[in-house]
């Protein structure tokens, strides 16, 4: 009760008054014209699809730095050391039980890769263990590794968490994916348990995409942050197997394939499959360096405290020609968000009385390769994370006009939702939790690198309730974007864009950032958040 009233008082103080005079000029500086100008440049063919390590990178990071500098911000780069791994996997995964073999086929049944920096890596006849969801979550009384020793063994685990599978809303977070359901967690936990390898059973529903997406992802070379010890602490082989192949495998080992479906129930027990697995990958490595870009705007009274505004700058560069075009311009992903960041920086410079806390504008590299630039930053922070009050990130801002709703990805994670709600109400708008929260979008853009280290994070934008055209129209526009343009060469600037919604969202997030930068509020994770106990 006490805790609630303290938060309420904080919210009341925070919400006092409408926009201040000091804020007005800043708010008026957001313009569709400026946003259009930035997107047109950043998404032009001249920027070559903003691929890390190319001339497109040089042009992009210099453009951002020059814009920040013109505004009077302290702008600089942070070098991000990366390693590109190209793997040639064996085309078979051989399962051996007694004198019989089961052979699974690369790409049809499974894919494998490794971050361990050795020229030959593999599963070397190690014992297979089915470890359910591969989750250790004391707060939900769940431990798939409780009664089994997996040291030196190959674990096979399910993606998702048991809440999503059972649909029980009181179990984990029900239909909302917790971090325990995310595939990155599965590999991390298996390594913490001492497993030598970890293979995840794919599931269309939880991933939000089918196995062909996993397969395509595995055929390209992979980028990782450079690691001093060559990722010795990680599982040697990480991989995916289809649900059908996993069922075949379990039956071959003499088990009822229903143990897979039953893994979400409380009487599930992880078990050795009494069989071994063998496969290998030949690997080669190239070291590369890319750059994070920053614009730092120092505060006044509380200048050692920081709010981060982030939007990744990278896209996919130039690929094979599709319908005569080979450039992945990334106008919406993530040109619009970069324009939002630059416009927000400009707005802050219009304040007559400077904000109290400092603001760091942060354009990470290599988001598309797995949040690499932002992970590097949070592992090597330039400003202490303990003094980083919040991060506000954007990834895709739709140029289709204004909506009444503001969709919050990861709704319910932190107090930032409550602060956003206050600002949304001032705009006569309302908040909406992500209707697709089972896909774990909260773990899939740069704010997550901060969340993982305990910094409260917000990822929110316009959604479907379009002022003039209604929900159906907007839903169709989003669907069209996701199927025809997202991560394709057709994600380009278009003359009929309506950027008024991007301006409205920019003003919304500016109000939030401005008020937070002048307040004594320290946003916290909510009780139900899986990040509430992270020390920073
Ligand atoms: Zn993106």
XYZ file of C-alpha atoms and ligand atoms in Angstrom, residues 50 311-316 332-335 337 367-368 394-396 441 444-446 459 481 486-487, ligand 1:
26
model
C 23.344 1.493 -44.471
C 17.265 4.109 -32.777
C 19.523 1.714 -34.684
C 21.127 3.081 -37.854
C 21.938 -0.150 -39.728
C 20.057 -1.925 -42.482
C 20.950 -4.772 -44.888
C 10.722 2.816 -42.264
C 13.109 0.335 -40.632
C 14.726 2.436 -39.319
C 14.935 5.763 -41.190
C 13.091 6.430 -36.088
C 20.835 -4.235 -34.498
C 19.690 -6.462 -37.324
C 12.066 3.215 -31.518
C 12.264 0.717 -34.341
C 9.792 1.274 -37.248
C 8.889 -8.254 -29.328
C 13.890 -7.945 -30.078
C 15.146 -4.364 -30.321
C 17.918 -2.282 -28.743
C 9.194 0.850 -26.718
C 4.241 -3.196 -45.021
C 9.787 -5.069 -44.237
C 13.438 -6.162 -44.610
Zn 14.743 -2.241 -37.077
